[in-house]
PDB file of C-alpha atoms in Angstrom:
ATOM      1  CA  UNK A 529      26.908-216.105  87.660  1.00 67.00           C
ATOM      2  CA  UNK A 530      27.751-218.442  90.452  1.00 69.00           C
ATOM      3  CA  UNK A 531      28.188-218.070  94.142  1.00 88.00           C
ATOM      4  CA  UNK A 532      26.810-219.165  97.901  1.00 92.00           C
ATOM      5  CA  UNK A 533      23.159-218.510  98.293  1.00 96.00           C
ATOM      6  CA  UNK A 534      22.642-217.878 102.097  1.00 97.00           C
ATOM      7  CA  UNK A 535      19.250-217.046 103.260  1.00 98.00           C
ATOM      8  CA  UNK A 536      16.311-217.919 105.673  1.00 97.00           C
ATOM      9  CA  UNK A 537      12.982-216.522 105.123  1.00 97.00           C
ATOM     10  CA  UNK A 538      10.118-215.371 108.008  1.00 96.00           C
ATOM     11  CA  UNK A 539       6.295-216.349 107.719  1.00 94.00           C
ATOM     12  CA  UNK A 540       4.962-212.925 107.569  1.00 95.00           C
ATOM     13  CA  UNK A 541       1.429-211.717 109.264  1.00 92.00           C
ATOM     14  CA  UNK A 542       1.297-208.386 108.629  1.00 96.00           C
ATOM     15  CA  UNK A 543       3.226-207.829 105.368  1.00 97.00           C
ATOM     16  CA  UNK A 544       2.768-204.039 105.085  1.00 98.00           C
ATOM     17  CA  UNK A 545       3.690-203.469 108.671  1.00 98.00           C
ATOM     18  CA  UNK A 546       7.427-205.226 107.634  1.00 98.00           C
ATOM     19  CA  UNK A 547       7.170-203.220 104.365  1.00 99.00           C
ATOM     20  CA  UNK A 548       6.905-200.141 106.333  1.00 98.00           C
ATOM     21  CA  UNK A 549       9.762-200.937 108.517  1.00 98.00           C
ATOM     22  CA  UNK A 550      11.971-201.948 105.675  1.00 99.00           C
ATOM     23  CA  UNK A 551      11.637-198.844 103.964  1.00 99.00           C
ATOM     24  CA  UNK A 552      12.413-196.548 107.332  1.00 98.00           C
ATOM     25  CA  UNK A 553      15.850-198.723 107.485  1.00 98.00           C
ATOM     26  CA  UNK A 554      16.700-197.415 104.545  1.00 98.00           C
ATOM     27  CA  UNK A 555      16.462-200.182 102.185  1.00 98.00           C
ATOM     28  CA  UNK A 556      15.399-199.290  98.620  1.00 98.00           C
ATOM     29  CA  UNK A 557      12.697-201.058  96.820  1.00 98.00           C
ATOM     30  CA  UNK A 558      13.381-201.841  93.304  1.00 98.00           C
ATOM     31  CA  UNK A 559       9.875-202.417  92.546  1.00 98.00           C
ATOM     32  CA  UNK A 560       7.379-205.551  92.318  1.00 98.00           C
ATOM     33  CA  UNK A 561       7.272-208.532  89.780  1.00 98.00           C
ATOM     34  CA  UNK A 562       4.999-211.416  89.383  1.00 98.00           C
ATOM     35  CA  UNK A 563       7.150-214.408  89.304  1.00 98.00           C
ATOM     36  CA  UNK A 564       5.866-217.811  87.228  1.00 98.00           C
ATOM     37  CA  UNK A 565       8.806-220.618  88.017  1.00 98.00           C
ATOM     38  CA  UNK A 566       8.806-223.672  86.629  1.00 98.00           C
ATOM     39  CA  UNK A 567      10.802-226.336  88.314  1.00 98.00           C
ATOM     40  CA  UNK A 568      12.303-229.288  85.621  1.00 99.00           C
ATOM     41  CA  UNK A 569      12.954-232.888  86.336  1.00 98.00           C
ATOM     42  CA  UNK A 570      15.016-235.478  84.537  1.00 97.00           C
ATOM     43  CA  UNK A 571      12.652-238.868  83.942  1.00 95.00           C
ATOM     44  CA  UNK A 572      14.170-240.721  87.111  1.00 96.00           C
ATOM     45  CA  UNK A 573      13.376-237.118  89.455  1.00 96.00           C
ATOM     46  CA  UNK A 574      16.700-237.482  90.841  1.00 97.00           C
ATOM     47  CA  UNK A 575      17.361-233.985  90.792  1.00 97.00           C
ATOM     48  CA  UNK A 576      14.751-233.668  93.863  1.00 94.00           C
ATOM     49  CA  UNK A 577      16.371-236.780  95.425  1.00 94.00           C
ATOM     50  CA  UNK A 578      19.467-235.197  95.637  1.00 95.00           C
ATOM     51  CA  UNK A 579      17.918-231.652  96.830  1.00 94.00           C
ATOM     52  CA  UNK A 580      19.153-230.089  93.641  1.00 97.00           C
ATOM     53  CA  UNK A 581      16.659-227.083  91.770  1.00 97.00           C
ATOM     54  CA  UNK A 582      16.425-226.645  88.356  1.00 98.00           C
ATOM     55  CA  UNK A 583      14.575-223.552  87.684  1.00 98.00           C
ATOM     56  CA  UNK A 584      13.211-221.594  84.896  1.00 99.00           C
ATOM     57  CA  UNK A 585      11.661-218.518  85.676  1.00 98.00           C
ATOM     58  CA  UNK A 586       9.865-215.457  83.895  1.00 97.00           C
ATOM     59  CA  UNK A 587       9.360-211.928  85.612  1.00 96.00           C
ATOM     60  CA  UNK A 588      10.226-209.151  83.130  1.00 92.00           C
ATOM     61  CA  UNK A 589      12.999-211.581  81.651  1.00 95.00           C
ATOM     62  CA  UNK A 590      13.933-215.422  81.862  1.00 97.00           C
ATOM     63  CA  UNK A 591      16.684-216.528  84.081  1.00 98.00           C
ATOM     64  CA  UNK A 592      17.379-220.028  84.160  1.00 98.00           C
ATOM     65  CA  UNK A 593      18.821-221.399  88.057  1.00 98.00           C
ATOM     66  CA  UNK A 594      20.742-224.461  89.475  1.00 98.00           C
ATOM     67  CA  UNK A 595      20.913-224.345  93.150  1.00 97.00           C
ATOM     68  CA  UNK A 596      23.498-227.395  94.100  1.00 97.00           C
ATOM     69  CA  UNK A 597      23.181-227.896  98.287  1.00 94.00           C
ATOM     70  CA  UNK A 598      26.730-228.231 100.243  1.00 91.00           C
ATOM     71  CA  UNK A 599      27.931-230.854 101.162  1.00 86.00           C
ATOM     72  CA  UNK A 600      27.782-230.416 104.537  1.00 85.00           C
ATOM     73  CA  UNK A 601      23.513-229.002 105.521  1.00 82.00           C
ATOM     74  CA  UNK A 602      23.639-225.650 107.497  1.00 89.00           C
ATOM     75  CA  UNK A 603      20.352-225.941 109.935  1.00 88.00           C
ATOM     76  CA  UNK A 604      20.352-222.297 110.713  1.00 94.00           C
ATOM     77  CA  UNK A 605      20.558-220.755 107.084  1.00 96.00           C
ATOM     78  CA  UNK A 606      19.277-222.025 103.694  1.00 95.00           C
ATOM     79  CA  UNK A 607      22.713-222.352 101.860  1.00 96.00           C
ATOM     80  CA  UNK A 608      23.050-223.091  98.012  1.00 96.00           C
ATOM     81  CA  UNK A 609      25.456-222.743  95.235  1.00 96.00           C
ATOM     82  CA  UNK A 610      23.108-220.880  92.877  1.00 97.00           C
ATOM     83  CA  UNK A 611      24.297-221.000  89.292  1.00 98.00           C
ATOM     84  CA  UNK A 612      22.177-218.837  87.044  1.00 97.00           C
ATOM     85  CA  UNK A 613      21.999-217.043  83.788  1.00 98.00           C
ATOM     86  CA  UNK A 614      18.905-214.697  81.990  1.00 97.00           C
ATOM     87  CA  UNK A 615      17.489-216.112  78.358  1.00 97.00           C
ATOM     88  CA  UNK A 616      16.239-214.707  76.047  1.00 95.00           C
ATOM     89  CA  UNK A 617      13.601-216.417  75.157  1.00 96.00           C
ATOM     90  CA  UNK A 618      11.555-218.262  77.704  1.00 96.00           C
ATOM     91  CA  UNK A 619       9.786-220.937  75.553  1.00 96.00           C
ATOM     92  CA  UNK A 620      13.203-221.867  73.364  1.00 97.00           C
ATOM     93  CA  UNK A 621      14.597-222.661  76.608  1.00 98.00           C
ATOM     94  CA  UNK A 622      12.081-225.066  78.151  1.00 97.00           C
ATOM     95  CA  UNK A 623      12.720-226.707  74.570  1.00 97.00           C
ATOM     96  CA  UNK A 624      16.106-227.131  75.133  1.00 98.00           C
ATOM     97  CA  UNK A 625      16.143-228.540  78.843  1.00 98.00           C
ATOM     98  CA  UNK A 626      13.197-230.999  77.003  1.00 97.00           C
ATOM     99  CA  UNK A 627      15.735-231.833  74.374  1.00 97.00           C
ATOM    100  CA  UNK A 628      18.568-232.598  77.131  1.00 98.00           C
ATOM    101  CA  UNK A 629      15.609-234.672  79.028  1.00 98.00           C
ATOM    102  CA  UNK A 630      14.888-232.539  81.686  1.00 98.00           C
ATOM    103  CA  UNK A 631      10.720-231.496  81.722  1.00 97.00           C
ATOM    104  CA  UNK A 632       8.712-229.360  83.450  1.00 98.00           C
ATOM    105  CA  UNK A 633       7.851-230.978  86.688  1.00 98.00           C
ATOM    106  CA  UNK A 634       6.176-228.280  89.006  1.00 98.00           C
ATOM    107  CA  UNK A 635       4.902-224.608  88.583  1.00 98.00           C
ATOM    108  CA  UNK A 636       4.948-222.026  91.439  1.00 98.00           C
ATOM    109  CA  UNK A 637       3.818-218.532  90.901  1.00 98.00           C
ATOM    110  CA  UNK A 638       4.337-215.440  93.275  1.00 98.00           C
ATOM    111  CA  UNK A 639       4.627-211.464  93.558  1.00 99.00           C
ATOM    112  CA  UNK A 640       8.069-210.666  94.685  1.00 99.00           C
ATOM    113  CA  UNK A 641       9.056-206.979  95.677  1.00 99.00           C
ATOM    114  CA  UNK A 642      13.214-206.983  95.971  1.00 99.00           C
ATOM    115  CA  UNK A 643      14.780-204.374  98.416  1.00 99.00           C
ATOM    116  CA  UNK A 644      18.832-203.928  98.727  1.00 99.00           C
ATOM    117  CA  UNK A 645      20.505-202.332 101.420  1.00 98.00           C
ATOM    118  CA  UNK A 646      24.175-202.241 100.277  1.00 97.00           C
ATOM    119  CA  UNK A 647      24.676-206.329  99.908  1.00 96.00           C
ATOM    120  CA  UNK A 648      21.472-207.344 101.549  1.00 98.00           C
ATOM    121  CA  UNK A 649      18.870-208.165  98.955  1.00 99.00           C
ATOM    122  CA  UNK A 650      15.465-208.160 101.455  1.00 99.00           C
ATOM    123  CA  UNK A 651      12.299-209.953  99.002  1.00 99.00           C
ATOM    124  CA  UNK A 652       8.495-209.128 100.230  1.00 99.00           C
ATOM    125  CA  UNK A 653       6.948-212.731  98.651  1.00 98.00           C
ATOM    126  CA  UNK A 654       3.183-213.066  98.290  1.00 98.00           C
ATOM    127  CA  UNK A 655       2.630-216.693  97.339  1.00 96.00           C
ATOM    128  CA  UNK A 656      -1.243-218.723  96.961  1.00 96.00           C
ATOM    129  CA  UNK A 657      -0.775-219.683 100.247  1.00 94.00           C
ATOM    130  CA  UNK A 658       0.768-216.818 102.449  1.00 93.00           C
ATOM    131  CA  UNK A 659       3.648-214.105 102.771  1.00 95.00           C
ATOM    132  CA  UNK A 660       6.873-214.195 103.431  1.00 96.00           C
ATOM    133  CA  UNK A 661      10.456-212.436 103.785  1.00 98.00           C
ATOM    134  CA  UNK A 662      13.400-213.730 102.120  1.00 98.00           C
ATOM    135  CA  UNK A 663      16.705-211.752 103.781  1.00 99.00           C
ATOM    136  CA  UNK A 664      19.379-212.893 101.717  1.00 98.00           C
ATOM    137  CA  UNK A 665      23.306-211.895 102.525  1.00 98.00           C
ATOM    138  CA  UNK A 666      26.340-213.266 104.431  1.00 97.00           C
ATOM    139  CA  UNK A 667      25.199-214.844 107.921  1.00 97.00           C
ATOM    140  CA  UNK A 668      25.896-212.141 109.752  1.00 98.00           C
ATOM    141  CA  UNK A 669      23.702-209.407 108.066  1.00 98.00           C
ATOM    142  CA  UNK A 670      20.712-211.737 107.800  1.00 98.00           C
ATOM    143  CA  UNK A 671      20.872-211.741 111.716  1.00 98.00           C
ATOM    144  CA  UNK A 672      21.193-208.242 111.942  1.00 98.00           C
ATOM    145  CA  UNK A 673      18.697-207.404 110.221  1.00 98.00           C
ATOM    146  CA  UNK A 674      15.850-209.790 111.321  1.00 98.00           C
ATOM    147  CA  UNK A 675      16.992-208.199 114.788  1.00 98.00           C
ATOM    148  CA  UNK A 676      16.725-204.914 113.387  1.00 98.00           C
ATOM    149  CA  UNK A 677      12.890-205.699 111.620  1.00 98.00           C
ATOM    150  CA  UNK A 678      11.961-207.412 115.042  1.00 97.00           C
ATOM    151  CA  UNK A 679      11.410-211.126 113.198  1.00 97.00           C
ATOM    152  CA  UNK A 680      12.088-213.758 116.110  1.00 95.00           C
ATOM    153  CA  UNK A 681      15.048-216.060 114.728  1.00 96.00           C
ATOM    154  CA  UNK A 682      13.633-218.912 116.205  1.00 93.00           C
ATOM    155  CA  UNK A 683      10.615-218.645 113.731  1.00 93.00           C
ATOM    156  CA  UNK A 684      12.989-218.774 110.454  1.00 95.00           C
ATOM    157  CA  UNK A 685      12.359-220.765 108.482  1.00 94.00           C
ATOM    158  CA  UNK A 686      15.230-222.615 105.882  1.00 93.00           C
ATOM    159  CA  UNK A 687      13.017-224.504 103.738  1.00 91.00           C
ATOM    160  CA  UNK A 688      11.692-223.498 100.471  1.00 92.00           C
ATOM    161  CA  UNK A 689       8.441-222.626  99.130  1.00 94.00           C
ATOM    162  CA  UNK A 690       7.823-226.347  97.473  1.00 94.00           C
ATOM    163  CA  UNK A 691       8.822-227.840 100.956  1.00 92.00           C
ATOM    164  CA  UNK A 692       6.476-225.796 102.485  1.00 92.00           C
ATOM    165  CA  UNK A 693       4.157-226.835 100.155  1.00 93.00           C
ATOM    166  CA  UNK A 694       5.037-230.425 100.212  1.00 92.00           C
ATOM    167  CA  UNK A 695       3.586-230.639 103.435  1.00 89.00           C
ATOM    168  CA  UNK A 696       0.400-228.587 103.131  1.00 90.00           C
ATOM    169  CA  UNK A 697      -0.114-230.842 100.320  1.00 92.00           C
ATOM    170  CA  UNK A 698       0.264-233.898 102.385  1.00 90.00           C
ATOM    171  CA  UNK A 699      -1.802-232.786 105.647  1.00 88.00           C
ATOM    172  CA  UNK A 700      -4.811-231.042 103.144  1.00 90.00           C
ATOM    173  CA  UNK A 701      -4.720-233.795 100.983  1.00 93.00           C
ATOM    174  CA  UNK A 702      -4.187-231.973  98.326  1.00 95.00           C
ATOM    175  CA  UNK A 703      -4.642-233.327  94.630  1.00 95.00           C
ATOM    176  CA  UNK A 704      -2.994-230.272  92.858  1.00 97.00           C
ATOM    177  CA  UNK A 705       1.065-229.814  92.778  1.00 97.00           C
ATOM    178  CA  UNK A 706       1.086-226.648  91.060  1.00 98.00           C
ATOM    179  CA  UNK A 707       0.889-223.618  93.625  1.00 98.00           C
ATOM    180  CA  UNK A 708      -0.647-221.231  91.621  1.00 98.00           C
ATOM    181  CA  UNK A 709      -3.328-218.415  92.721  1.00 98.00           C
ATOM    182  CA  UNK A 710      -6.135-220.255  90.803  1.00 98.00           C
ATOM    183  CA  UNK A 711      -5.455-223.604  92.422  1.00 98.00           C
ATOM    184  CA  UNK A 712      -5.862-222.414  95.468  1.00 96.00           C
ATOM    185  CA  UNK A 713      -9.086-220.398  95.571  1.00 96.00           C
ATOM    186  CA  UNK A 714     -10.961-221.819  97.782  1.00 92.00           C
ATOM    187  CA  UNK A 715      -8.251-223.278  99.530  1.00 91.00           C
ATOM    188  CA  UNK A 716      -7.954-222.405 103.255  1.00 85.00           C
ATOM    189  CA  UNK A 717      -4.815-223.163 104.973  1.00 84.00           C
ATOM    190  CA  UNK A 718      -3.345-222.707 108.560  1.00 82.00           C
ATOM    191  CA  UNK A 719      -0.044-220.806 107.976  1.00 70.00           C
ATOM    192  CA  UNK A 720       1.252-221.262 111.400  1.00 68.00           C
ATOM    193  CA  UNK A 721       0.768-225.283 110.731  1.00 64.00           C
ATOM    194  CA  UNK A 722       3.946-225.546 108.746  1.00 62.00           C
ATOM    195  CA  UNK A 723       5.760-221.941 108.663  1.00 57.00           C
ATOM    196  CA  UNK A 724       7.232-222.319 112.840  1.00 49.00           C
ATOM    197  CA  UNK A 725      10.656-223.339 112.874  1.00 43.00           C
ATOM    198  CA  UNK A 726      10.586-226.714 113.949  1.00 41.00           C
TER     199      UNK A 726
END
């Protein structure tokens, strides 16, 4: 399946409070997953160079993701062509992206719990280093309905979670590049350092 991926996701504080306030606007929860992504590289990481994600990802199935940006950036939404497909088999396929020279470059591991709301997909995200709320839909619906869960736009953010990283990694000093739960115990962070919109 391909099409435009348009979303911008909120620093959460309180995730129950928005879970709560989801669920009494109706949207439907379609229950909770924990997420391990791997991100691939080709030997001369010029996927990252040119903002492009290849992804590899196992929930309760393997789906396999190539997020292309525009050509033109949008600075108030995170916009992608997403390109993606399920596997069946998980390790086969991180064989084959080997065999095509593309390896494993960078793991990242989170709890996702997806809501829809007729064509807004809402995603509660509890990562090593915070939550979050991914509102993904046409432009239009993503503003409604940050109005409607009382998220200040201005605080959107339109990076993803590796960026975000990225830079924790960088003012921590960091030694680790896989965000996973048992890197960071132990690891305290100031959210509000690098999830404002700047």
């Amino acid at each position: 399946m391909s099409h435009m991926e348009i979303e911008v996701k909120f620093f959460l504080e309180d995730k129950a409070a928005v879970r709560q306030r989801i669920l009494a606007l109706g949207a439907v929860s379609q229950g909770e997953r924990f997420e391990t992504n791997i991100r691939f590289e080709d030997r001369e990481k010029s996927l990252i160079r040119r903002n492009v994600l290849l992804r590899l990802r196992k929930d309760s199935q393997a789906t396999l993701t190539l997020k292309i940006p525009p050509e033109v950036a949008d600075t108030e939404f995170k916009v992608y062509r997403e390109i993606e497909t399920q596997v069946t088999d998980f390790e086969n396929t991180k064989q084959i992206l080997a065999g095509l020279g593309f390896l494993p470059e960078q793991v990242y591991e989170k709890w996702r719990e997806t809501f829809t709301a007729g064509p807004v997909v809402l995603c509660l995200d509890t990562l090593p280093y915070g939550d979050f709320l991914e509102i993904e839909a046409n432009k239009e619906n993503i503003r409604q309905w940050a109005e409607k869960l009382g998220l200040a736009w201005e605080n959107r953010l339109v990076t993803n979670y590796l960026g975000m990283f990225a830079r924790m990694r960088e003012k921590y000093g960091l030694a680790f590049t896989d965000v996973t739960f048992e890197n960071f115990e132990g690891v305290v962070v100031a959210p509000e350092d690098f999830f404002k919109a700047e």
